[in-house]
mmCIF file of C-alpha atoms in Angstrom:
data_model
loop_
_atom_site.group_PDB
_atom_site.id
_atom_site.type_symbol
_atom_site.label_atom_id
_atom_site.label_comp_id
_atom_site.label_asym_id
_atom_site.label_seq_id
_atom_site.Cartn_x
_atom_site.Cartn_y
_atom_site.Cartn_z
ATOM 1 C CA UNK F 1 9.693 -13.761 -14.902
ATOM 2 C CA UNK F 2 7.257 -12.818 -17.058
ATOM 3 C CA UNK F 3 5.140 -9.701 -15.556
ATOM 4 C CA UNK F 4 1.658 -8.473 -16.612
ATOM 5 C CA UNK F 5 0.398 -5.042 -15.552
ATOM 6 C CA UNK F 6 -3.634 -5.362 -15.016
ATOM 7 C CA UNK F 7 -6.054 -3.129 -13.394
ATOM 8 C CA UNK F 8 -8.689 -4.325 -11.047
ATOM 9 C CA UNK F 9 -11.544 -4.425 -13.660
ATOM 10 C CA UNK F 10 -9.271 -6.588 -15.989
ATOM 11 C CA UNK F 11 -8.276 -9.512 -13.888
ATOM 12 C CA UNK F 12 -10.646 -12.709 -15.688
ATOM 13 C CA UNK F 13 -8.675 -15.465 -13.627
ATOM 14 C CA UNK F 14 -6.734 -15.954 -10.547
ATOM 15 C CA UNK F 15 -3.159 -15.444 -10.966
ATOM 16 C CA UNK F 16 -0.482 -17.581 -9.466
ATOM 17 C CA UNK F 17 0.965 -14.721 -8.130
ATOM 18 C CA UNK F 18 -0.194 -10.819 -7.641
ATOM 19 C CA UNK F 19 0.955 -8.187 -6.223
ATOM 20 C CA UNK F 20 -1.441 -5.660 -5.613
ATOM 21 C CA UNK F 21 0.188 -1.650 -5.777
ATOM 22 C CA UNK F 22 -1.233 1.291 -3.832
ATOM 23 C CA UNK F 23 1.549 4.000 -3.463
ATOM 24 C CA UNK F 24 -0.498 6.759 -2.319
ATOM 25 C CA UNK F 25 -2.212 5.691 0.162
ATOM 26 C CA UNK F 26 -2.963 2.560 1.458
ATOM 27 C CA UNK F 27 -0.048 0.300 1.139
ATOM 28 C CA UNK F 28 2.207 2.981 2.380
ATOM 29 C CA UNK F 29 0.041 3.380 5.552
ATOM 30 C CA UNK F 30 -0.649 -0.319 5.983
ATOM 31 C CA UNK F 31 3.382 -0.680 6.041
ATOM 32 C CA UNK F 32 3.052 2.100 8.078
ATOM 33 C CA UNK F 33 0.504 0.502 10.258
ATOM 34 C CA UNK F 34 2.534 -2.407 11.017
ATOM 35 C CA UNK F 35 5.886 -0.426 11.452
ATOM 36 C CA UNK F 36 3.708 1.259 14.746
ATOM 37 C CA UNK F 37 2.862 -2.732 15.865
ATOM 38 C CA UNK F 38 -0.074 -3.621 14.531
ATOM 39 C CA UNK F 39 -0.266 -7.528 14.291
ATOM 40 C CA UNK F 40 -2.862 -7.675 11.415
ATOM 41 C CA UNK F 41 -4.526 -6.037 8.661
ATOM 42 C CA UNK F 42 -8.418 -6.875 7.976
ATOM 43 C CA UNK F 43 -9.295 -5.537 4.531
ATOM 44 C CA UNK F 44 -12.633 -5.033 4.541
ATOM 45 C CA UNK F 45 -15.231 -5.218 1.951
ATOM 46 C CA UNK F 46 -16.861 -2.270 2.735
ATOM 47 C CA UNK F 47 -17.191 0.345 5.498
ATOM 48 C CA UNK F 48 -19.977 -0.640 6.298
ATOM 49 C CA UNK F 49 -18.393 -4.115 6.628
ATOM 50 C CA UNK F 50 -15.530 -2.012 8.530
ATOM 51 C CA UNK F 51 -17.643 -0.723 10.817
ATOM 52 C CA UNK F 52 -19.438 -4.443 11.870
ATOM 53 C CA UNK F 53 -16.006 -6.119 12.523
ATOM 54 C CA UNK F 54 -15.225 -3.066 14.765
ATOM 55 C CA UNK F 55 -18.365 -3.822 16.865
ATOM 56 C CA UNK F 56 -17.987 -7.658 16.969
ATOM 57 C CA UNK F 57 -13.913 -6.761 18.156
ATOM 58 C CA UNK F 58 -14.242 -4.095 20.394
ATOM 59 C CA UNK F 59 -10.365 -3.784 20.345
ATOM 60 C CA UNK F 60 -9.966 -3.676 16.620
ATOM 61 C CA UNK F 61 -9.314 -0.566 14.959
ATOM 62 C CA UNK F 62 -10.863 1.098 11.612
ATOM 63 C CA UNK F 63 -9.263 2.946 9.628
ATOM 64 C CA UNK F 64 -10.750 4.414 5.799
ATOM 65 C CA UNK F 65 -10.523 6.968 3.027
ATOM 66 C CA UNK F 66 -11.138 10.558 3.218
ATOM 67 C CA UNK F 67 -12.397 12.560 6.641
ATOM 68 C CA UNK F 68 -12.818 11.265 9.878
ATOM 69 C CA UNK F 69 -15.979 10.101 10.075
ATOM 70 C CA UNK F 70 -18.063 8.402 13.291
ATOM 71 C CA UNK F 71 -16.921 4.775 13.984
ATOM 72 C CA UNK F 72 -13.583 4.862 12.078
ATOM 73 C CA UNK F 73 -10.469 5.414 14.415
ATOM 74 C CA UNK F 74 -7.547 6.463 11.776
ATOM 75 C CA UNK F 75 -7.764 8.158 8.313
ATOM 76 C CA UNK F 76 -5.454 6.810 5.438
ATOM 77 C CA UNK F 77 -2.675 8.794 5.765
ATOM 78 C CA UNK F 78 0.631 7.930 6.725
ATOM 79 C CA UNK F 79 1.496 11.153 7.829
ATOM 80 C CA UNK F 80 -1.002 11.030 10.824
ATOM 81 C CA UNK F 81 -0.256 7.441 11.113
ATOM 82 C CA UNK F 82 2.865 7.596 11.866
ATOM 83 C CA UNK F 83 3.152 8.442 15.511
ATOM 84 C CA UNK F 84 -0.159 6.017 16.771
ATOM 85 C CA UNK F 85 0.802 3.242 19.144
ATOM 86 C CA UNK F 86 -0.805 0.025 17.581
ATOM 87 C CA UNK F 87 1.089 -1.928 19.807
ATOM 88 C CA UNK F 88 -0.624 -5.383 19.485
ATOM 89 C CA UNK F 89 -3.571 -4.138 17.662
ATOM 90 C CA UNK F 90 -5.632 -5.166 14.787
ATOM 91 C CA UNK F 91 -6.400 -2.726 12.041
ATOM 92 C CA UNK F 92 -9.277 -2.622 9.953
ATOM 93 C CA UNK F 93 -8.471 -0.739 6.348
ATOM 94 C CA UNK F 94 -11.138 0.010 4.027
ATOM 95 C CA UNK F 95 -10.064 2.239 1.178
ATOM 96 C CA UNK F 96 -11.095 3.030 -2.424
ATOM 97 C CA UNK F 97 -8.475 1.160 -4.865
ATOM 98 C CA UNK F 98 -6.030 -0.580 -2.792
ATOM 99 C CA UNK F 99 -8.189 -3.053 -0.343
ATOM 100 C CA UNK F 100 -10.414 -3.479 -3.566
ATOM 101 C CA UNK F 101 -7.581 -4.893 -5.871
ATOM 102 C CA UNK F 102 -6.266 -7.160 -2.932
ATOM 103 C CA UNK F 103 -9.889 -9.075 -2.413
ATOM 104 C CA UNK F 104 -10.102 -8.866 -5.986
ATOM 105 C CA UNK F 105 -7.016 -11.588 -6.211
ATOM 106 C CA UNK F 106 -8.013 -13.148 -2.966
ATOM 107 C CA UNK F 107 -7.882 -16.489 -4.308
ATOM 108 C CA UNK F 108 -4.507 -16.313 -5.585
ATOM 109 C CA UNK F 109 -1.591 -18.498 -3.874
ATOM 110 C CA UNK F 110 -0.053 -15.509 -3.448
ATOM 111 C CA UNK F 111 -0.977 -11.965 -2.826
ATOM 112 C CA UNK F 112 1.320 -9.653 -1.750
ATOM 113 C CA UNK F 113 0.251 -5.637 -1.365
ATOM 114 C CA UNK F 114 3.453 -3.431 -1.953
ATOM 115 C CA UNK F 115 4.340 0.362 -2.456
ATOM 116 C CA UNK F 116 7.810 2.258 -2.645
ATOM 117 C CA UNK F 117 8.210 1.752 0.738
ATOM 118 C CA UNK F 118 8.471 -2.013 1.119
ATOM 119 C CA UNK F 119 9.688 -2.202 -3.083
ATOM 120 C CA UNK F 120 13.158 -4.190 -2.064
ATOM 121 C CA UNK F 121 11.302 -6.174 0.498
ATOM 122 C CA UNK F 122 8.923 -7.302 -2.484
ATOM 123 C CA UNK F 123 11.345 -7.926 -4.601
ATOM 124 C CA UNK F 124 13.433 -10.268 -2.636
ATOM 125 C CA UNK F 125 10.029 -12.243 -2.227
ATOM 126 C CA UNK F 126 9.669 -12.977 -6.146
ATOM 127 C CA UNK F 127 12.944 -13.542 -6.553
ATOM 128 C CA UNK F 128 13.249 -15.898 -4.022
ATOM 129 C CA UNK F 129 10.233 -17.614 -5.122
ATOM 130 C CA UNK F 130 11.545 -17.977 -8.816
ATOM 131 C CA UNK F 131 7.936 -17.443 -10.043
ATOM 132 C CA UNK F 132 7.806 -17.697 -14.041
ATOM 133 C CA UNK F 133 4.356 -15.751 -13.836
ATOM 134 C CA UNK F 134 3.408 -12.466 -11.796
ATOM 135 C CA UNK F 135 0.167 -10.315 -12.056
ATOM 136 C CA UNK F 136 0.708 -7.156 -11.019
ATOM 137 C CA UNK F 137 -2.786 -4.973 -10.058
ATOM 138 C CA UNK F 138 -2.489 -1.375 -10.695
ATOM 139 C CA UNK F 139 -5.219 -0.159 -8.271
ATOM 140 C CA UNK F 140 -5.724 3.551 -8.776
ATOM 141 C CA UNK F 141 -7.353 5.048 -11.558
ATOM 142 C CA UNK F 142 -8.658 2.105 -12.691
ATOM 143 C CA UNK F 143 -5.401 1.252 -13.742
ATOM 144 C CA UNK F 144 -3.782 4.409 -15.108
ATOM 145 C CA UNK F 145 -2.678 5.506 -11.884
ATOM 146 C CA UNK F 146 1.108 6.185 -12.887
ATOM 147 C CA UNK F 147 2.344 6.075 -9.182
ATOM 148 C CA UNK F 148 0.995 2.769 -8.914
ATOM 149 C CA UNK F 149 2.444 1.666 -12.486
ATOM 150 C CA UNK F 150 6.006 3.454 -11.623
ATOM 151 C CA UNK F 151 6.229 1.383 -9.183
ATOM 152 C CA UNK F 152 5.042 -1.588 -10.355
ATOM 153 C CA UNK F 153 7.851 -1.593 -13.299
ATOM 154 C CA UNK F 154 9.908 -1.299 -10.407
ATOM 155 C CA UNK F 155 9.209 -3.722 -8.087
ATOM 156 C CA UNK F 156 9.600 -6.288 -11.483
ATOM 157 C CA UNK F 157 12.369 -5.106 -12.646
ATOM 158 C CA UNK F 158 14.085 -5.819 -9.649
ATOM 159 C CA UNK F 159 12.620 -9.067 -9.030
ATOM 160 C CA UNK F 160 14.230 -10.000 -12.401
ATOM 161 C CA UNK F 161 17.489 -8.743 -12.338
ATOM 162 C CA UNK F 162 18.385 -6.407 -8.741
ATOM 163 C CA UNK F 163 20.530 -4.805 -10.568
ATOM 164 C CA UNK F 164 18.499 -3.631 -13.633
ATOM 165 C CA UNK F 165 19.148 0.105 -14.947
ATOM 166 C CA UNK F 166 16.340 0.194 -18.116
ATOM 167 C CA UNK F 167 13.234 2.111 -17.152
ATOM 168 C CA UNK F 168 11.469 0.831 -20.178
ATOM 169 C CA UNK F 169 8.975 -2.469 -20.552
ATOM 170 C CA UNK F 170 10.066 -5.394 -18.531
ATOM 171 C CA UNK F 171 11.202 -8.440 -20.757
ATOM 172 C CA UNK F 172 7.937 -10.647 -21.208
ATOM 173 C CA UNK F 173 5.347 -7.809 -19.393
ATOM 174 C CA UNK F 174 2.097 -7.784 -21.065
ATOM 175 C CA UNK F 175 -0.517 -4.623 -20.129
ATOM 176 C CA UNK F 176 -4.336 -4.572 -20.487
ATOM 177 C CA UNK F 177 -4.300 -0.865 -20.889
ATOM 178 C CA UNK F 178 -8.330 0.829 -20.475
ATOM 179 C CA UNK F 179 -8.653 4.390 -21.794
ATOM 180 C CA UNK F 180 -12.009 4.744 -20.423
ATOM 181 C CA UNK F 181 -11.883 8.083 -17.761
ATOM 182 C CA UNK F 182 -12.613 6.930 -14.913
ATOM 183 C CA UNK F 183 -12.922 7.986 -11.008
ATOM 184 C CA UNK F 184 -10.673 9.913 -9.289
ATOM 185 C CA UNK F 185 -9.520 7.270 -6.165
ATOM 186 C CA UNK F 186 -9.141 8.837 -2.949
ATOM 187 C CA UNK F 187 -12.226 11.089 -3.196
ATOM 188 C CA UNK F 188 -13.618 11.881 -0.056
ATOM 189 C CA UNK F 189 -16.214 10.111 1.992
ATOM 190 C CA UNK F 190 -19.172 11.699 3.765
ATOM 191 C CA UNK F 191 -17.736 13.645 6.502
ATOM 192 C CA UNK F 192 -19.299 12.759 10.356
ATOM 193 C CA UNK F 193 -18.124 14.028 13.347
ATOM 194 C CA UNK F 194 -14.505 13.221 14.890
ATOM 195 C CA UNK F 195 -14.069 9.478 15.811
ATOM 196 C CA UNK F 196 -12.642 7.954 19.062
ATOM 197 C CA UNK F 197 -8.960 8.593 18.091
ATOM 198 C CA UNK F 198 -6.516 6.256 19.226
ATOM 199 C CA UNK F 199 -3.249 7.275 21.068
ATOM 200 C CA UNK F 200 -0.661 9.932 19.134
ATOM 201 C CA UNK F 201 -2.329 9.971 16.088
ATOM 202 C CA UNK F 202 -1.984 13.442 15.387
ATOM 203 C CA UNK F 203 1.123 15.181 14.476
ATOM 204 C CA UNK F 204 1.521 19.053 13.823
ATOM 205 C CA UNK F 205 1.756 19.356 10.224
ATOM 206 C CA UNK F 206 5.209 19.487 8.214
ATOM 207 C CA UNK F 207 7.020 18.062 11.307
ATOM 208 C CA UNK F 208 8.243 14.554 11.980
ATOM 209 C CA UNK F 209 7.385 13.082 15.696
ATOM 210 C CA UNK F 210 9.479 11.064 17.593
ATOM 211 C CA UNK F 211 8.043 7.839 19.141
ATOM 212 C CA UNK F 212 5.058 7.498 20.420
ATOM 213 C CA UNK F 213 3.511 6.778 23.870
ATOM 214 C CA UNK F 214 2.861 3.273 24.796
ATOM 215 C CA UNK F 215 5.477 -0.014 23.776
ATOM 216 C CA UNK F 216 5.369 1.259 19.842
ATOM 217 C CA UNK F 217 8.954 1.384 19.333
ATOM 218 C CA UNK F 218 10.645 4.084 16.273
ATOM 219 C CA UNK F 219 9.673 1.559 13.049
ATOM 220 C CA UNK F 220 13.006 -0.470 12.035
ATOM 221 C CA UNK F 221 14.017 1.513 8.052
ATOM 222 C CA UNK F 222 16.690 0.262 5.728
ATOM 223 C CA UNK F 223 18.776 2.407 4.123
ATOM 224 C CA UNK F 224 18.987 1.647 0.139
ATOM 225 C CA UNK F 225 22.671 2.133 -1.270
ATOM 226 C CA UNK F 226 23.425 4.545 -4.063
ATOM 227 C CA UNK F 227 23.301 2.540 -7.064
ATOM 228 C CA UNK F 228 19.905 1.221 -6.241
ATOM 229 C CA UNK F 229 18.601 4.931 -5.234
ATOM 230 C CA UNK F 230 20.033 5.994 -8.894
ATOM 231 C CA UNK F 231 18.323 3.259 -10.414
ATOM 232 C CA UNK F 232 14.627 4.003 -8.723
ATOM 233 C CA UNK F 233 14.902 7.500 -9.373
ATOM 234 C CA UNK F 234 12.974 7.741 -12.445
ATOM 235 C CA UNK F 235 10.176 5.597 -11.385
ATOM 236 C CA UNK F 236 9.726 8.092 -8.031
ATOM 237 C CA UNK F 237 9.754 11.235 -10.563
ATOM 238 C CA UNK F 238 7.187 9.649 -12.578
ATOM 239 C CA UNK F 239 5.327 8.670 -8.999
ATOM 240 C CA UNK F 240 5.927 12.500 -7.867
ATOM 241 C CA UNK F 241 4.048 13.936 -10.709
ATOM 242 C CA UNK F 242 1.493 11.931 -10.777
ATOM 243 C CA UNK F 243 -2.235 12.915 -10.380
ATOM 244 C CA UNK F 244 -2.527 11.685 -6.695
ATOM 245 C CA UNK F 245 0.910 13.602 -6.105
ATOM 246 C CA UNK F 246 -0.729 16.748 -6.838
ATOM 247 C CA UNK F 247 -3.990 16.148 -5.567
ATOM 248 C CA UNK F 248 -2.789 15.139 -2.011
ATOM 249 C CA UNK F 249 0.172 18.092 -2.442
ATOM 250 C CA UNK F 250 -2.590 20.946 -3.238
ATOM 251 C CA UNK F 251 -5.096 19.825 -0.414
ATOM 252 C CA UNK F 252 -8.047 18.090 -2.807
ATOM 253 C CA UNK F 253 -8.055 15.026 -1.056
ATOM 254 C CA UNK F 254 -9.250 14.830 2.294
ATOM 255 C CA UNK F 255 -7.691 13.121 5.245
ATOM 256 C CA UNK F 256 -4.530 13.716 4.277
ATOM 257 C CA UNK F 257 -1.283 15.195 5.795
ATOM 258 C CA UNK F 258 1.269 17.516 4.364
ATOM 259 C CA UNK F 259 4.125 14.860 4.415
ATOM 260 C CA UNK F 260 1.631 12.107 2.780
ATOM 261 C CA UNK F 261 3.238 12.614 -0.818
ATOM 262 C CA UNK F 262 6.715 12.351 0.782
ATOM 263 C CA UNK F 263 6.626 9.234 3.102
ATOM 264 C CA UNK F 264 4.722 7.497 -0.321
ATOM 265 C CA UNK F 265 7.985 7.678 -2.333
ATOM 266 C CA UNK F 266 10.663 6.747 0.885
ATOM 267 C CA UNK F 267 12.048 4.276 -1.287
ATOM 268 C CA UNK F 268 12.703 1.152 0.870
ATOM 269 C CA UNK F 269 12.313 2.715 4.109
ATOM 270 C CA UNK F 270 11.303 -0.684 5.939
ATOM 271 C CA UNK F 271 12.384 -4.003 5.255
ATOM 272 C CA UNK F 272 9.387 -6.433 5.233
ATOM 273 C CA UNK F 273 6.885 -7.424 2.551
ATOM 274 C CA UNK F 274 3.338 -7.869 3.001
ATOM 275 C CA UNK F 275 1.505 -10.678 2.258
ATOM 276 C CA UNK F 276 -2.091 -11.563 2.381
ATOM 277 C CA UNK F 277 -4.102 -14.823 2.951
ATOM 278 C CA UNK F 278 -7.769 -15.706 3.530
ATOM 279 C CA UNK F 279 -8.015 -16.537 7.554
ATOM 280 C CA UNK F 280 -11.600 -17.436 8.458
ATOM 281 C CA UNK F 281 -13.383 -15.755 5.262
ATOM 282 C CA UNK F 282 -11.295 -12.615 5.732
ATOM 283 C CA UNK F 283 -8.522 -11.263 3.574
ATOM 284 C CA UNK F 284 -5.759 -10.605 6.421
ATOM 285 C CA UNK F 285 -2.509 -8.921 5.552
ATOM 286 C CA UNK F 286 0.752 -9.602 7.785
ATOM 287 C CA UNK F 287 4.511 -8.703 7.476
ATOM 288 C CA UNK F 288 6.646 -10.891 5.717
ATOM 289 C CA UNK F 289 10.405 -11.031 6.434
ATOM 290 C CA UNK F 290 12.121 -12.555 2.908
ATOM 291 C CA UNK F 291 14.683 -14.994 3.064
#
């Protein structure tokens, strides 16, 4: 398999395949989401674009970057995601990097949207699909975002061989590397007043609910063995001190929850992929069990 590593600003074509990275936040809490029983993911344009589908689905829920803010039900953070019944529902996830780099690929064959979480999961996909060709879209930092690129090596190195041990290049990987500074991702939004919340989504801080009210049932995890926890270590140190680590850890970003930095690097901890296709003009993420 041969992998390139792109950000968002240097895809020119549509890949066969991409798999778009967000470790910290929004793949984590979209795995999250679905883990709680959301049905579907709407990745929106735009809040404002957020915000509409909300109003034309009554039932949907929306779900952003930084504060709460009026309109928007959730706040990207899997660490006050985590006990919300979404039994059913469909969430609508509007964030700074992540959505961005998945519409950005939309017309790809194949788009899935991965973090640590769902790494194995993602693997088994490409390996399954014996794809010679895989973009993979480093989303934060406009591309130097070395949570997102940790795990990125990862996910290809165990899509080539699951049983890899080198943390250096992957075989055939080409990088289109940007040293331009860029924008922190994650800042904060405008802060409005509380929205509507939606059942259990609050936890007290630094402890770890049980399940939630409503038929949300405590999310299905997998349990990775030794040799494959060894073998991910380095890329969740590299994820651990990364900017975002620190910023979420200290309190700069908004939103956020104390155990956000932790349940970004549970390596494996549930055992489907996402995928995403274009459904009626809208990019729509949905688990995907691999074969």
């Amino acid at each position: 398999m041969d992998a390139q590593f792109l950000a968002i600003d240097r895809i020119r074509q549509v890949p066969a395949v991409a798999v778009v990275v967000d470790v910290m936040r929004a793949y984590t809490v979209a795995a999250w989401a679905f883990a709680r029983g959301a049905e579907k993911i709407v990745l929106a344009e735009s809040t404002a674009d957020a915000l509409a589908l909300t109003d034309r689905h009554p039932g949907w829920v929306a779900l952003k970057d930084g504060p709460p803010a009026p309109g928007f039900d959730l706040v990207n953070s899997p660490g006050l995601l985590r006990s919300a019944d979404l039994s059913g529902r469909t969430v609508v996830q509007k964030t700074t990097a992540g959505t961005v780099g998945a519409l950005a690929v939309k017309h790809a064959p194949l788009v899935l949207c991965a973090g640590f979480v769902v790494a194995e999961a993602t693997a088994r996909v490409l390996r399954a699909g014996g794809y010679g060709e895989v973009t993979f879209v480093v989303t934060g930092e406009d591309g130097r975002a070395d949570e997102d690129l940790a795990c990125a090596e990862y996910i290809a190195h165990r899509a080539t061989d699951p049983h890899a041990t080198t943390t250096g290049p992957v075989a055939g990987a080409t990088t289109a590397p940007d040293t331009t500074p860029g924008p922190v991702t994650g800042t904060a939004t405008t802060p409005g007043s509380a929205p509507e919340p939606v059942t259990g989504t609050a936890t007290t801080p630094g402890t770890t609910p049980g399940p939630s009210s409503g038929t949300a049932t405590e999310p299905a995890t997998t349990t990775p063995d030794p040799t494959t926890v060894d073998h991910a270590a380095p890329y969740l140190r590299r994820a651990a001190a990364s900017r975002a680590a620190v910023e979420l850890a200290t309190g700069i970003r908004e939103g956020a929850h104390p155990d956000d930095v932790a349940l970004c690097l549970e390596l494996d901890r549930f055992p489907f992929a996402m995928a995403a296709t274009l459904e009626d003009g809208l990019m729509v993420l949905r688990p995907h069990t691999p074969h």
